[in-house]
Amino acid sequence: IKNLHLVESAPWLLAAFLAALATAALAHALMVCVRAGRRDLAVLRTLGFVRRQVGATIRWQASATTAIGLATGVPTGLVVGRWIWRQAAGSTGALVEPVTTPLLGALVPFWLVLACLIAAVPARVAARMHPAEILRAE
């Protein structure tokens, strides 16, 4: 406990690393979905979708993926994190009651906005696809 100040930045560094990892995972997942769903997007374009609607489809996919992840991850993380902290702190005699920052509530809209920003590149790629070239192979 005497040297605890030496590791006080560790949780913030871990949170930043996990946030960067989540951001990269979302960007990768969207690019893979656009590439794998080229035929579906081409069919939508053939049925009358315009480029803006194709891009909106990808942005909605990013928002839905992020919302589901937040809706399951935040409560699960709070419950599991508190349980683990009580187990670890209780055995050492440290502060038993975990502290949750109010910043956590502000991060939810931030992540939804960030998901839409991340989706801009895959949405642009999807909107620029030419349906005739994609569907020609069939």
PDB file of C-alpha atoms in Angstrom:
ATOM      1  CA  ILE A   1       0.000   0.000   0.000  1.00  0.00           C
ATOM      2  CA  LYS A   2       2.976   2.265   0.622  1.00  0.00           C
ATOM      3  CA  ASN A   3       3.894   2.303  -3.104  1.00  0.00           C
ATOM      4  CA  LEU A   4       0.325   2.447  -4.411  1.00  0.00           C
ATOM      5  CA  HIS A   5       0.871   5.889  -5.973  1.00  0.00           C
ATOM      6  CA  LEU A   6       3.295   4.268  -8.439  1.00  0.00           C
ATOM      7  CA  VAL A   7       0.474   2.383 -10.156  1.00  0.00           C
ATOM      8  CA  GLU A   8      -2.353   4.942  -9.925  1.00  0.00           C
ATOM      9  CA  SER A   9      -2.164   5.603 -13.684  1.00  0.00           C
ATOM     10  CA  ALA A  10      -2.406   1.894 -14.551  1.00  0.00           C
ATOM     11  CA  PRO A  11      -6.244   1.743 -14.646  1.00  0.00           C
ATOM     12  CA  TRP A  12      -6.383   4.761 -16.955  1.00  0.00           C
ATOM     13  CA  LEU A  13      -3.745   3.281 -19.251  1.00  0.00           C
ATOM     14  CA  LEU A  14      -5.625  -0.011 -19.326  1.00  0.00           C
ATOM     15  CA  ALA A  15      -8.888   1.801 -20.102  1.00  0.00           C
ATOM     16  CA  ALA A  16      -7.230   3.762 -22.928  1.00  0.00           C
ATOM     17  CA  PHE A  17      -5.740   0.575 -24.377  1.00  0.00           C
ATOM     18  CA  LEU A  18      -9.086  -1.246 -24.241  1.00  0.00           C
ATOM     19  CA  ALA A  19     -10.847   1.760 -25.809  1.00  0.00           C
ATOM     20  CA  ALA A  20      -8.341   1.799 -28.666  1.00  0.00           C
ATOM     21  CA  LEU A  21      -8.780  -1.950 -29.081  1.00  0.00           C
ATOM     22  CA  ALA A  22     -12.587  -1.604 -29.170  1.00  0.00           C
ATOM     23  CA  THR A  23     -12.332   1.192 -31.727  1.00  0.00           C
ATOM     24  CA  ALA A  24     -10.063  -0.868 -33.969  1.00  0.00           C
ATOM     25  CA  ALA A  25     -12.314  -3.913 -33.591  1.00  0.00           C
ATOM     26  CA  LEU A  26     -15.398  -1.921 -34.605  1.00  0.00           C
ATOM     27  CA  ALA A  27     -13.640  -0.436 -37.638  1.00  0.00           C
ATOM     28  CA  HIS A  28     -12.404  -3.875 -38.690  1.00  0.00           C
ATOM     29  CA  ALA A  29     -15.826  -5.478 -38.190  1.00  0.00           C
ATOM     30  CA  LEU A  30     -17.513  -2.815 -40.303  1.00  0.00           C
ATOM     31  CA  MET A  31     -15.004  -3.170 -43.128  1.00  0.00           C
ATOM     32  CA  VAL A  32     -15.410  -6.955 -43.071  1.00  0.00           C
ATOM     33  CA  CYS A  33     -19.212  -6.617 -43.091  1.00  0.00           C
ATOM     34  CA  VAL A  34     -19.095  -4.236 -46.035  1.00  0.00           C
ATOM     35  CA  ARG A  35     -16.793  -6.559 -47.942  1.00  0.00           C
ATOM     36  CA  ALA A  36     -18.808  -9.687 -47.088  1.00  0.00           C
ATOM     37  CA  GLY A  37     -22.141  -7.974 -47.725  1.00  0.00           C
ATOM     38  CA  ARG A  38     -21.207  -6.479 -51.088  1.00  0.00           C
ATOM     39  CA  ARG A  39     -23.812  -8.543 -52.885  1.00  0.00           C
ATOM     40  CA  ASP A  40     -26.574  -7.554 -50.445  1.00  0.00           C
ATOM     41  CA  LEU A  41     -25.653  -3.889 -50.744  1.00  0.00           C
ATOM     42  CA  ALA A  42     -25.594  -4.204 -54.527  1.00  0.00           C
ATOM     43  CA  VAL A  43     -29.082  -5.723 -54.506  1.00  0.00           C
ATOM     44  CA  LEU A  44     -30.299  -2.841 -52.322  1.00  0.00           C
ATOM     45  CA  ARG A  45     -28.781  -0.358 -54.762  1.00  0.00           C
ATOM     46  CA  THR A  46     -30.488  -2.174 -57.640  1.00  0.00           C
ATOM     47  CA  LEU A  47     -33.814  -2.012 -55.824  1.00  0.00           C
ATOM     48  CA  GLY A  48     -33.550   1.753 -55.505  1.00  0.00           C
ATOM     49  CA  PHE A  49     -31.257   2.667 -52.621  1.00  0.00           C
ATOM     50  CA  VAL A  50     -29.196   5.747 -53.299  1.00  0.00           C
ATOM     51  CA  ARG A  51     -25.625   6.192 -52.044  1.00  0.00           C
ATOM     52  CA  ARG A  52     -26.784   8.135 -49.004  1.00  0.00           C
ATOM     53  CA  GLN A  53     -29.083   5.290 -47.949  1.00  0.00           C
ATOM     54  CA  VAL A  54     -26.331   2.698 -48.316  1.00  0.00           C
ATOM     55  CA  GLY A  55     -24.063   4.847 -46.145  1.00  0.00           C
ATOM     56  CA  ALA A  56     -26.851   5.273 -43.589  1.00  0.00           C
ATOM     57  CA  THR A  57     -27.265   1.502 -43.473  1.00  0.00           C
ATOM     58  CA  ILE A  58     -23.629   1.089 -42.473  1.00  0.00           C
ATOM     59  CA  ARG A  59     -23.871   3.875 -39.889  1.00  0.00           C
ATOM     60  CA  TRP A  60     -26.978   2.263 -38.382  1.00  0.00           C
ATOM     61  CA  GLN A  61     -25.137  -1.036 -38.236  1.00  0.00           C
ATOM     62  CA  ALA A  62     -22.277   0.630 -36.354  1.00  0.00           C
ATOM     63  CA  SER A  63     -24.689   2.352 -33.970  1.00  0.00           C
ATOM     64  CA  ALA A  64     -26.635  -0.836 -33.281  1.00  0.00           C
ATOM     65  CA  THR A  65     -23.467  -2.845 -32.708  1.00  0.00           C
ATOM     66  CA  THR A  66     -22.129  -0.215 -30.321  1.00  0.00           C
ATOM     67  CA  ALA A  67     -25.444   0.165 -28.472  1.00  0.00           C
ATOM     68  CA  ILE A  68     -25.751  -3.587 -27.939  1.00  0.00           C
ATOM     69  CA  GLY A  69     -22.143  -3.772 -26.793  1.00  0.00           C
ATOM     70  CA  LEU A  70     -22.631  -0.912 -24.349  1.00  0.00           C
ATOM     71  CA  ALA A  71     -25.957  -2.252 -23.080  1.00  0.00           C
ATOM     72  CA  THR A  72     -24.379  -5.585 -22.222  1.00  0.00           C
ATOM     73  CA  GLY A  73     -20.792  -4.576 -21.456  1.00  0.00           C
ATOM     74  CA  VAL A  74     -21.272  -1.649 -19.080  1.00  0.00           C
ATOM     75  CA  PRO A  75     -23.614  -3.360 -16.601  1.00  0.00           C
ATOM     76  CA  THR A  76     -21.675  -6.623 -16.798  1.00  0.00           C
ATOM     77  CA  GLY A  77     -18.399  -4.780 -16.305  1.00  0.00           C
ATOM     78  CA  LEU A  78     -19.751  -2.900 -13.301  1.00  0.00           C
ATOM     79  CA  VAL A  79     -21.088  -6.026 -11.626  1.00  0.00           C
ATOM     80  CA  VAL A  80     -18.058  -8.207 -12.357  1.00  0.00           C
ATOM     81  CA  GLY A  81     -15.597  -5.400 -11.595  1.00  0.00           C
ATOM     82  CA  ARG A  82     -17.202  -4.657  -8.234  1.00  0.00           C
ATOM     83  CA  TRP A  83     -17.252  -8.350  -7.348  1.00  0.00           C
ATOM     84  CA  ILE A  84     -13.578  -8.820  -8.273  1.00  0.00           C
ATOM     85  CA  TRP A  85     -12.589  -5.656  -6.400  1.00  0.00           C
ATOM     86  CA  ARG A  86     -14.413  -6.768  -3.251  1.00  0.00           C
ATOM     87  CA  GLN A  87     -12.679 -10.140  -3.434  1.00  0.00           C
ATOM     88  CA  ALA A  88      -9.228  -8.638  -3.975  1.00  0.00           C
ATOM     89  CA  ALA A  89      -9.560  -5.715  -1.581  1.00  0.00           C
ATOM     90  CA  GLY A  90     -11.240  -7.756   1.128  1.00  0.00           C
ATOM     91  CA  SER A  91      -8.294 -10.133   1.310  1.00  0.00           C
ATOM     92  CA  THR A  92      -5.772  -7.282   1.713  1.00  0.00           C
ATOM     93  CA  GLY A  93      -7.714  -5.139   4.161  1.00  0.00           C
ATOM     94  CA  ALA A  94      -7.944  -2.181   1.755  1.00  0.00           C
ATOM     95  CA  LEU A  95     -10.994  -0.039   0.993  1.00  0.00           C
ATOM     96  CA  VAL A  96     -13.768  -2.523   0.276  1.00  0.00           C
ATOM     97  CA  GLU A  97     -16.341  -0.222  -1.367  1.00  0.00           C
ATOM     98  CA  PRO A  98     -15.482   0.319  -5.055  1.00  0.00           C
ATOM     99  CA  VAL A  99     -15.858   3.775  -6.548  1.00  0.00           C
ATOM    100  CA  THR A 100     -17.560   4.338  -9.911  1.00  0.00           C
ATOM    101  CA  THR A 101     -16.899   7.551 -11.784  1.00  0.00           C
ATOM    102  CA  PRO A 102     -19.841   9.599 -13.143  1.00  0.00           C
ATOM    103  CA  LEU A 103     -17.781   9.889 -16.329  1.00  0.00           C
ATOM    104  CA  LEU A 104     -19.020   6.410 -17.220  1.00  0.00           C
ATOM    105  CA  GLY A 105     -22.494   7.745 -18.026  1.00  0.00           C
ATOM    106  CA  ALA A 106     -21.053  10.428 -20.307  1.00  0.00           C
ATOM    107  CA  LEU A 107     -19.095   7.842 -22.253  1.00  0.00           C
ATOM    108  CA  VAL A 108     -22.197   6.155 -23.664  1.00  0.00           C
ATOM    109  CA  PRO A 109     -23.166   9.036 -26.023  1.00  0.00           C
ATOM    110  CA  PHE A 110     -19.478   9.560 -26.796  1.00  0.00           C
ATOM    111  CA  TRP A 111     -19.133   5.956 -28.002  1.00  0.00           C
ATOM    112  CA  LEU A 112     -22.287   6.193 -30.112  1.00  0.00           C
ATOM    113  CA  VAL A 113     -20.998   9.337 -31.823  1.00  0.00           C
ATOM    114  CA  LEU A 114     -17.557   7.761 -32.238  1.00  0.00           C
ATOM    115  CA  ALA A 115     -19.164   4.681 -33.814  1.00  0.00           C
ATOM    116  CA  CYS A 116     -20.825   6.891 -36.422  1.00  0.00           C
ATOM    117  CA  LEU A 117     -17.524   8.612 -37.119  1.00  0.00           C
ATOM    118  CA  ILE A 118     -15.740   5.276 -37.451  1.00  0.00           C
ATOM    119  CA  ALA A 119     -18.456   4.097 -39.836  1.00  0.00           C
ATOM    120  CA  ALA A 120     -17.780   7.009 -42.193  1.00  0.00           C
ATOM    121  CA  VAL A 121     -15.020   5.203 -44.083  1.00  0.00           C
ATOM    122  CA  PRO A 122     -16.829   1.860 -44.513  1.00  0.00           C
ATOM    123  CA  ALA A 123     -20.009   3.769 -45.417  1.00  0.00           C
ATOM    124  CA  ARG A 124     -18.136   5.673 -48.105  1.00  0.00           C
ATOM    125  CA  VAL A 125     -16.652   2.437 -49.458  1.00  0.00           C
ATOM    126  CA  ALA A 126     -20.089   0.807 -49.513  1.00  0.00           C
ATOM    127  CA  ALA A 127     -21.705   3.816 -51.167  1.00  0.00           C
ATOM    128  CA  ARG A 128     -19.116   3.895 -53.955  1.00  0.00           C
ATOM    129  CA  MET A 129     -19.637   0.282 -54.972  1.00  0.00           C
ATOM    130  CA  HIS A 130     -21.051  -0.265 -58.431  1.00  0.00           C
ATOM    131  CA  PRO A 131     -23.898  -2.796 -58.340  1.00  0.00           C
ATOM    132  CA  ALA A 132     -23.422  -3.880 -61.939  1.00  0.00           C
ATOM    133  CA  GLU A 133     -19.814  -4.916 -61.333  1.00  0.00           C
ATOM    134  CA  ILE A 134     -20.687  -6.827 -58.173  1.00  0.00           C
ATOM    135  CA  LEU A 135     -23.732  -8.608 -59.584  1.00  0.00           C
ATOM    136  CA  ARG A 136     -22.096  -9.382 -62.955  1.00  0.00           C
ATOM    137  CA  ALA A 137     -20.469 -12.508 -61.533  1.00  0.00           C
ATOM    138  CA  GLU A 138     -23.855 -14.148 -60.946  1.00  0.00           C
TER     139      GLU A 138
END
